[in-house]
Amino acid sequence: MEKTNVMRMLDKAHIAYVPHTYAQEDGLIDGASVAKKLSQNPAQVFKTLVTQGAGGQYFVFAIPVLAELDLKKAAKSVGEKSIAMIPVAAINAVTGYIRGGCSPIGMKKNFVTVFDESACAQKTICISAGKIGAQVELAPQLLLSLVRAKTAAIVTV
């Protein structure tokens, strides 16, 4: 497998990870399908969501693939009145990634990033390796440290 920028950044930071690939030709690239293709527990596979606050600032949230982001809890976690998902068409311009291949590692800018607190309960978690068809699995504490993320309860219960 060819290395992605995410993998190169992890290598540079001396962070151990396990690369995973999955077939995407069937078009099933949603988080639940990816978890199934990788035979991973969906609680360990995290999707990366990009939002914009009422003040115009962008925020990144990472949550388990079967969970839904609670916009009120997410806004509170970053000190905003409200936040909204950015349009799919804006993902590449804001992050440098495409929908389905968005990773919290290596975005164009270092946005405030919040992982759902459930990440810390996992031995390892999987996130996008920065392109469709590739994931990396690593220890959540190392990932949180690398992207300077915090954790909060940000999913609907």
PDB file of C-alpha atoms in Angstrom:
ATOM      1  CA  MET A   1       0.000   0.000   0.000  1.00  0.00           C
ATOM      2  CA  GLU A   2       1.336   3.433  -0.838  1.00  0.00           C
ATOM      3  CA  LYS A   3       1.763   5.735   2.122  1.00  0.00           C
ATOM      4  CA  THR A   4      -0.635   8.614   2.584  1.00  0.00           C
ATOM      5  CA  ASN A   5       0.314  11.979   4.078  1.00  0.00           C
ATOM      6  CA  VAL A   6      -1.375  10.835   7.301  1.00  0.00           C
ATOM      7  CA  MET A   7       0.932   7.805   7.466  1.00  0.00           C
ATOM      8  CA  ARG A   8       3.998   9.945   6.718  1.00  0.00           C
ATOM      9  CA  MET A   9       3.019  12.353   9.514  1.00  0.00           C
ATOM     10  CA  LEU A  10       2.587   9.450  11.952  1.00  0.00           C
ATOM     11  CA  ASP A  11       5.987   8.060  10.890  1.00  0.00           C
ATOM     12  CA  LYS A  12       7.603  11.457  11.394  1.00  0.00           C
ATOM     13  CA  ALA A  13       6.082  11.700  14.894  1.00  0.00           C
ATOM     14  CA  HIS A  14       7.274   8.124  15.662  1.00  0.00           C
ATOM     15  CA  ILE A  15       3.716   6.989  16.363  1.00  0.00           C
ATOM     16  CA  ALA A  16       3.020   3.305  15.749  1.00  0.00           C
ATOM     17  CA  TYR A  17      -0.030   2.481  13.643  1.00  0.00           C
ATOM     18  CA  VAL A  18      -1.489  -0.375  11.650  1.00  0.00           C
ATOM     19  CA  PRO A  19      -2.572   0.527   8.099  1.00  0.00           C
ATOM     20  CA  HIS A  20      -5.796  -1.005   6.785  1.00  0.00           C
ATOM     21  CA  THR A  21      -7.225  -0.925   3.280  1.00  0.00           C
ATOM     22  CA  TYR A  22     -10.702  -1.701   2.076  1.00  0.00           C
ATOM     23  CA  ALA A  23     -12.376  -1.984  -1.320  1.00  0.00           C
ATOM     24  CA  GLN A  24     -14.345   1.109  -2.245  1.00  0.00           C
ATOM     25  CA  GLU A  25     -15.414   0.184  -5.768  1.00  0.00           C
ATOM     26  CA  ASP A  26     -18.872  -0.788  -4.457  1.00  0.00           C
ATOM     27  CA  GLY A  27     -19.385   2.816  -3.305  1.00  0.00           C
ATOM     28  CA  LEU A  28     -19.970   1.731   0.295  1.00  0.00           C
ATOM     29  CA  ILE A  29     -17.602   4.135   2.041  1.00  0.00           C
ATOM     30  CA  ASP A  30     -19.762   5.200   4.987  1.00  0.00           C
ATOM     31  CA  GLY A  31     -18.310   4.486   8.408  1.00  0.00           C
ATOM     32  CA  ALA A  32     -20.545   1.511   9.198  1.00  0.00           C
ATOM     33  CA  SER A  33     -19.615  -0.176   5.893  1.00  0.00           C
ATOM     34  CA  VAL A  34     -15.917   0.510   6.462  1.00  0.00           C
ATOM     35  CA  ALA A  35     -16.060  -0.977   9.988  1.00  0.00           C
ATOM     36  CA  LYS A  36     -17.763  -4.074   8.568  1.00  0.00           C
ATOM     37  CA  LYS A  37     -15.238  -4.417   5.713  1.00  0.00           C
ATOM     38  CA  LEU A  38     -12.356  -4.193   8.208  1.00  0.00           C
ATOM     39  CA  SER A  39     -14.076  -6.574  10.676  1.00  0.00           C
ATOM     40  CA  GLN A  40     -13.691  -3.850  13.300  1.00  0.00           C
ATOM     41  CA  ASN A  41     -15.929  -3.048  16.238  1.00  0.00           C
ATOM     42  CA  PRO A  42     -17.850   0.090  15.092  1.00  0.00           C
ATOM     43  CA  ALA A  43     -17.166   1.646  18.522  1.00  0.00           C
ATOM     44  CA  GLN A  44     -13.459   1.699  17.543  1.00  0.00           C
ATOM     45  CA  VAL A  45     -13.903   3.202  14.066  1.00  0.00           C
ATOM     46  CA  PHE A  46     -14.189   6.989  14.135  1.00  0.00           C
ATOM     47  CA  LYS A  47     -15.496   9.357  11.479  1.00  0.00           C
ATOM     48  CA  THR A  48     -14.204  12.898  11.104  1.00  0.00           C
ATOM     49  CA  LEU A  49     -16.806  15.668  10.874  1.00  0.00           C
ATOM     50  CA  VAL A  50     -16.077  19.292  10.040  1.00  0.00           C
ATOM     51  CA  THR A  51     -18.321  22.044  11.352  1.00  0.00           C
ATOM     52  CA  GLN A  52     -18.453  25.825  11.419  1.00  0.00           C
ATOM     53  CA  GLY A  53     -19.335  27.811  14.485  1.00  0.00           C
ATOM     54  CA  ALA A  54     -21.611  30.845  14.677  1.00  0.00           C
ATOM     55  CA  GLY A  55     -18.457  32.982  14.799  1.00  0.00           C
ATOM     56  CA  GLY A  56     -17.184  31.566  11.492  1.00  0.00           C
ATOM     57  CA  GLN A  57     -14.440  29.365  12.985  1.00  0.00           C
ATOM     58  CA  TYR A  58     -14.093  25.740  11.844  1.00  0.00           C
ATOM     59  CA  PHE A  59     -14.118  22.842  14.296  1.00  0.00           C
ATOM     60  CA  VAL A  60     -13.334  19.156  13.804  1.00  0.00           C
ATOM     61  CA  PHE A  61     -15.169  16.416  15.686  1.00  0.00           C
ATOM     62  CA  ALA A  62     -14.369  12.695  15.632  1.00  0.00           C
ATOM     63  CA  ILE A  63     -17.043  10.259  16.753  1.00  0.00           C
ATOM     64  CA  PRO A  64     -17.761   6.520  16.465  1.00  0.00           C
ATOM     65  CA  VAL A  65     -19.176   5.679  13.024  1.00  0.00           C
ATOM     66  CA  LEU A  66     -22.592   4.547  14.289  1.00  0.00           C
ATOM     67  CA  ALA A  67     -23.041   7.632  16.491  1.00  0.00           C
ATOM     68  CA  GLU A  68     -24.607  10.975  15.638  1.00  0.00           C
ATOM     69  CA  LEU A  69     -22.947  14.255  16.543  1.00  0.00           C
ATOM     70  CA  ASP A  70     -25.004  16.220  19.077  1.00  0.00           C
ATOM     71  CA  LEU A  71     -24.602  19.764  17.728  1.00  0.00           C
ATOM     72  CA  LYS A  72     -25.533  21.384  21.053  1.00  0.00           C
ATOM     73  CA  LYS A  73     -23.025  19.315  23.046  1.00  0.00           C
ATOM     74  CA  ALA A  74     -20.389  19.829  20.348  1.00  0.00           C
ATOM     75  CA  ALA A  75     -20.913  23.616  20.351  1.00  0.00           C
ATOM     76  CA  LYS A  76     -20.664  23.698  24.136  1.00  0.00           C
ATOM     77  CA  SER A  77     -17.418  21.665  24.036  1.00  0.00           C
ATOM     78  CA  VAL A  78     -15.746  24.393  21.944  1.00  0.00           C
ATOM     79  CA  GLY A  79     -17.399  27.395  23.595  1.00  0.00           C
ATOM     80  CA  GLU A  80     -19.656  28.314  20.659  1.00  0.00           C
ATOM     81  CA  LYS A  81     -23.324  29.340  20.734  1.00  0.00           C
ATOM     82  CA  SER A  82     -24.046  27.006  17.844  1.00  0.00           C
ATOM     83  CA  ILE A  83     -22.314  25.014  15.148  1.00  0.00           C
ATOM     84  CA  ALA A  84     -23.417  23.497  11.845  1.00  0.00           C
ATOM     85  CA  MET A  85     -21.972  20.885   9.522  1.00  0.00           C
ATOM     86  CA  ILE A  86     -20.140  22.458   6.591  1.00  0.00           C
ATOM     87  CA  PRO A  87     -21.492  21.706   3.101  1.00  0.00           C
ATOM     88  CA  VAL A  88     -19.917  18.637   1.452  1.00  0.00           C
ATOM     89  CA  ALA A  89     -18.752  20.902  -1.383  1.00  0.00           C
ATOM     90  CA  ALA A  90     -16.652  22.910   1.098  1.00  0.00           C
ATOM     91  CA  ILE A  91     -14.807  19.958   2.666  1.00  0.00           C
ATOM     92  CA  ASN A  92     -11.881  19.978   0.245  1.00  0.00           C
ATOM     93  CA  ALA A  93     -11.404  23.751   0.343  1.00  0.00           C
ATOM     94  CA  VAL A  94     -11.438  23.808   4.159  1.00  0.00           C
ATOM     95  CA  THR A  95      -9.511  20.610   4.974  1.00  0.00           C
ATOM     96  CA  GLY A  96      -7.612  19.544   1.862  1.00  0.00           C
ATOM     97  CA  TYR A  97      -9.425  16.206   2.006  1.00  0.00           C
ATOM     98  CA  ILE A  98     -12.423  14.790   0.145  1.00  0.00           C
ATOM     99  CA  ARG A  99     -15.626  13.434   1.660  1.00  0.00           C
ATOM    100  CA  GLY A 100     -14.998   9.868   2.805  1.00  0.00           C
ATOM    101  CA  GLY A 101     -11.262  10.468   3.151  1.00  0.00           C
ATOM    102  CA  CYS A 102     -11.205  13.208   5.763  1.00  0.00           C
ATOM    103  CA  SER A 103      -8.717  12.627   8.588  1.00  0.00           C
ATOM    104  CA  PRO A 104      -8.142  14.673  11.742  1.00  0.00           C
ATOM    105  CA  ILE A 105      -4.399  14.397  10.936  1.00  0.00           C
ATOM    106  CA  GLY A 106      -2.881  16.684   8.325  1.00  0.00           C
ATOM    107  CA  MET A 107      -5.645  19.132   7.508  1.00  0.00           C
ATOM    108  CA  LYS A 108      -4.696  22.408   5.812  1.00  0.00           C
ATOM    109  CA  LYS A 109      -4.845  24.161   9.195  1.00  0.00           C
ATOM    110  CA  ASN A 110      -4.772  23.000  12.806  1.00  0.00           C
ATOM    111  CA  PHE A 111      -8.431  23.329  13.707  1.00  0.00           C
ATOM    112  CA  VAL A 112      -9.761  22.883  17.229  1.00  0.00           C
ATOM    113  CA  THR A 113     -10.417  19.134  17.381  1.00  0.00           C
ATOM    114  CA  VAL A 114     -12.640  17.223  19.798  1.00  0.00           C
ATOM    115  CA  PHE A 115     -12.959  13.440  20.008  1.00  0.00           C
ATOM    116  CA  ASP A 116     -15.921  11.787  21.647  1.00  0.00           C
ATOM    117  CA  GLU A 117     -14.826  10.716  25.135  1.00  0.00           C
ATOM    118  CA  SER A 118     -15.525   7.071  24.229  1.00  0.00           C
ATOM    119  CA  ALA A 119     -12.227   7.064  22.274  1.00  0.00           C
ATOM    120  CA  CYS A 120     -10.302   6.865  25.548  1.00  0.00           C
ATOM    121  CA  ALA A 121     -12.082   3.629  26.497  1.00  0.00           C
ATOM    122  CA  GLN A 122     -10.643   1.879  23.427  1.00  0.00           C
ATOM    123  CA  LYS A 123      -7.226   0.219  23.234  1.00  0.00           C
ATOM    124  CA  THR A 124      -6.970   1.358  19.601  1.00  0.00           C
ATOM    125  CA  ILE A 125      -9.174   3.334  17.242  1.00  0.00           C
ATOM    126  CA  CYS A 126      -9.299   3.580  13.458  1.00  0.00           C
ATOM    127  CA  ILE A 127      -9.486   6.834  11.529  1.00  0.00           C
ATOM    128  CA  SER A 128      -9.209   7.706   7.865  1.00  0.00           C
ATOM    129  CA  ALA A 129      -5.679   7.630   6.496  1.00  0.00           C
ATOM    130  CA  GLY A 130      -6.570  10.631   4.344  1.00  0.00           C
ATOM    131  CA  LYS A 131      -7.992   8.895   1.299  1.00  0.00           C
ATOM    132  CA  ILE A 132     -10.929   6.669   0.528  1.00  0.00           C
ATOM    133  CA  GLY A 133      -9.962   3.016   0.939  1.00  0.00           C
ATOM    134  CA  ALA A 134      -7.342   3.546   3.640  1.00  0.00           C
ATOM    135  CA  GLN A 135      -7.527   3.675   7.435  1.00  0.00           C
ATOM    136  CA  VAL A 136      -4.960   3.748  10.222  1.00  0.00           C
ATOM    137  CA  GLU A 137      -5.385   2.077  13.596  1.00  0.00           C
ATOM    138  CA  LEU A 138      -3.541   3.530  16.576  1.00  0.00           C
ATOM    139  CA  ALA A 139      -3.683   4.221  20.290  1.00  0.00           C
ATOM    140  CA  PRO A 140      -6.183   7.029  20.970  1.00  0.00           C
ATOM    141  CA  GLN A 141      -3.919   8.809  23.483  1.00  0.00           C
ATOM    142  CA  LEU A 142      -1.141   9.134  20.885  1.00  0.00           C
ATOM    143  CA  LEU A 143      -3.599  10.431  18.280  1.00  0.00           C
ATOM    144  CA  LEU A 144      -5.143  12.944  20.683  1.00  0.00           C
ATOM    145  CA  SER A 145      -1.696  14.208  21.603  1.00  0.00           C
ATOM    146  CA  LEU A 146      -0.590  14.513  17.954  1.00  0.00           C
ATOM    147  CA  VAL A 147      -3.589  16.606  16.861  1.00  0.00           C
ATOM    148  CA  ARG A 148      -3.802  18.416  20.218  1.00  0.00           C
ATOM    149  CA  ALA A 149      -7.397  17.259  20.600  1.00  0.00           C
ATOM    150  CA  LYS A 150      -9.540  17.224  23.671  1.00  0.00           C
ATOM    151  CA  THR A 151     -12.354  14.852  24.532  1.00  0.00           C
ATOM    152  CA  ALA A 152     -15.964  15.534  25.490  1.00  0.00           C
ATOM    153  CA  ALA A 153     -19.369  13.838  25.471  1.00  0.00           C
ATOM    154  CA  ILE A 154     -20.459  15.019  21.999  1.00  0.00           C
ATOM    155  CA  VAL A 155     -22.756  12.297  20.663  1.00  0.00           C
ATOM    156  CA  THR A 156     -26.496  11.866  21.000  1.00  0.00           C
ATOM    157  CA  VAL A 157     -27.364   9.198  23.551  1.00  0.00           C
TER     158      VAL A 157
END
